[in-house]
């Protein structure tokens, strides 16, 4: 070999954007270069994607066995959905937002079992992997037991005992206020509300 001729140079290949596992086994791409996984970072790219390399692609080096250190993505940050059932709505909202999750406008339903203002159900289910700042939680909040409307009869002119009996049969309670009248017999209803 001529001592005046330049030493052979080897070009560092471009690895950024490729999957570490695919690159490290591809001898046609890396030749004699040694690929070393360095730092792992959370990133929105799929897990295992090479984010950065050193030395940079295109650099000429004299050694075909030069080590290329790569920074690899661990993938997007993942949190797991927590159970918020039977939790007060505002407390659940704060917990979910602190996890970085979006919370949709809740829907409301009546419930005989869950207290007013507390979560009846949530989707996704607890334990589901979720991406902060991307995935959304749906909440169903309790309105408490359903209020059932009943038609109240007109009791004016009826006896007190008859009116109380009818109200009791309808699972309603009454408050009696006694009042004097010169024209209406004792024990007869003279007014009602409602």
XYZ file of C-alpha atoms in Angstrom:
194
model
C 0.000 0.000 0.000
C 1.153 3.430 -0.816
C 1.742 5.392 2.397
C 0.802 8.598 0.641
C -2.619 7.391 -0.472
C -5.467 8.473 1.815
C -6.767 5.921 4.295
C -10.039 4.293 3.371
C -13.066 6.138 4.808
C -16.368 4.617 5.912
C -19.640 6.592 5.833
C -21.851 6.446 8.921
C -25.299 5.202 7.784
C -28.543 7.035 8.570
C -30.350 5.145 11.330
C -32.712 7.858 12.589
C -36.400 6.974 12.153
C -35.743 3.248 11.827
C -36.472 0.556 14.403
C -33.507 -0.381 16.573
C -34.171 -4.141 16.356
C -34.353 -4.054 12.555
C -31.201 -1.927 12.201
C -29.045 -3.862 14.647
C -29.564 -7.081 12.701
C -29.197 -5.611 9.191
C -25.559 -6.195 8.215
C -26.141 -4.781 4.730
C -27.018 -1.438 6.372
C -24.525 -1.294 9.222
C -21.628 -3.316 7.804
C -19.008 -3.540 10.540
C -20.327 -0.612 12.560
C -21.296 -1.428 16.128
C -24.749 -0.162 17.122
C -25.150 0.604 20.831
C -28.437 1.576 22.419
C -27.879 4.597 24.630
C -30.595 6.666 26.224
C -34.277 5.703 25.985
C -36.798 8.561 25.850
C -40.563 8.868 25.916
C -41.694 10.008 22.519
C -44.812 9.894 20.366
C -43.036 7.646 17.861
C -43.459 3.870 18.192
C -41.332 2.131 20.832
C -37.932 1.122 19.495
C -37.688 3.943 16.909
C -34.237 5.510 16.715
C -34.594 9.210 17.498
C -30.973 10.334 17.273
C -27.557 8.892 16.527
C -23.960 9.767 17.245
C -21.903 10.158 15.148
C -24.357 11.705 12.705
C -25.239 10.067 9.392
C -22.964 10.879 6.473
C -19.816 11.482 8.521
C -16.681 9.762 7.172
C -14.678 7.694 9.682
C -11.458 5.712 9.210
C -12.551 2.718 11.297
C -15.207 0.326 9.875
C -15.898 -0.861 13.424
C -16.854 2.586 14.751
C -19.471 2.508 17.478
C -22.739 4.328 16.691
C -24.710 5.200 19.799
C -28.431 5.669 19.296
C -31.219 7.264 21.362
C -34.323 5.066 21.186
C -37.998 5.895 21.782
C -39.794 4.065 24.555
C -43.017 5.054 22.781
C -45.644 7.467 23.989
C -46.166 7.864 27.709
C -48.816 5.434 28.877
C -50.957 5.699 31.997
C -53.547 3.171 33.099
C -57.154 4.155 33.680
C -58.081 4.228 37.357
C -61.382 3.263 38.939
C -63.478 6.360 39.631
C -66.818 4.654 40.238
C -68.546 5.955 43.382
C -66.125 8.910 43.485
C -67.423 12.468 43.721
C -67.400 13.962 40.207
C -65.082 16.932 40.857
C -62.569 14.729 42.691
C -62.580 12.209 39.812
C -62.241 15.022 37.259
C -59.154 16.436 39.011
C -57.539 12.983 39.373
C -58.048 12.184 35.684
C -56.822 15.600 34.534
C -53.745 15.257 36.768
C -52.992 12.034 34.864
C -53.062 14.092 31.664
C -56.303 12.550 30.417
C -59.024 14.468 28.638
C -62.463 14.209 30.236
C -65.535 14.546 28.025
C -68.592 16.473 29.154
C -70.308 13.985 31.472
C -73.683 12.417 30.927
C -76.148 12.292 33.803
C -78.455 9.474 34.857
C -80.688 8.686 37.775
C -79.466 6.022 40.179
C -80.990 4.471 43.273
C -77.569 3.076 44.283
C -75.126 5.944 43.618
C -75.307 9.231 45.507
C -76.089 12.445 43.608
C -72.942 13.970 42.071
C -70.925 10.735 42.207
C -69.685 8.639 39.280
C -71.929 5.736 38.223
C -69.554 4.456 35.524
C -66.552 5.407 33.415
C -65.097 4.329 30.102
C -62.571 3.040 29.412
C -62.494 0.439 32.152
C -59.891 0.542 34.958
C -56.484 -0.772 33.889
C -56.880 0.244 30.236
C -53.638 1.774 28.856
C -54.163 5.402 27.845
C -52.092 8.158 26.249
C -52.022 11.473 28.143
C -53.204 14.528 26.197
C -54.758 12.247 23.578
C -57.203 9.749 25.069
C -60.555 10.780 26.508
C -62.562 9.464 29.443
C -66.368 9.268 29.391
C -68.122 9.671 32.773
C -71.709 9.007 33.842
C -72.694 11.053 36.912
C -75.582 10.232 39.228
C -78.610 12.485 39.551
C -79.685 10.354 42.515
C -82.975 8.477 42.622
C -85.494 9.357 39.955
C -88.184 11.738 41.137
C -91.540 10.231 40.326
C -94.382 12.627 39.737
C -97.818 11.674 40.958
C -101.144 13.313 40.366
C -102.472 14.719 43.608
C -106.220 14.549 44.028
C -108.290 17.519 45.087
C -109.047 16.915 48.768
C -110.970 20.117 49.449
C -114.395 19.185 50.825
C -113.270 15.642 51.795
C -112.672 14.422 55.325
C -109.208 14.630 56.805
C -109.013 10.858 57.416
C -110.043 10.095 53.804
C -107.391 12.520 52.444
C -104.634 11.121 54.717
C -105.544 7.548 53.658
C -105.357 8.424 49.935
C -101.997 10.198 50.396
C -100.551 7.234 52.306
C -101.624 4.836 49.527
C -99.673 7.052 47.084
C -96.574 7.000 49.381
C -96.991 10.709 50.041
C -96.868 12.500 53.353
C -99.002 15.398 54.445
C -98.613 18.196 56.887
C -101.872 19.177 58.558
C -102.503 22.737 59.634
C -105.720 23.106 61.529
C -107.758 26.210 60.913
C -111.109 27.508 62.218
C -114.041 28.030 59.901
C -117.618 29.048 60.714
C -118.995 27.500 57.520
C -117.018 24.220 57.049
C -117.608 21.225 59.373
C -114.802 20.033 61.729
C -112.480 17.458 60.088
C -113.142 18.581 56.539
C -110.292 19.784 54.287
C -110.671 23.479 53.499
C -107.439 24.060 51.462
C -104.400 22.197 50.118
C -100.992 22.886 48.559
C -100.342 21.421 46.024
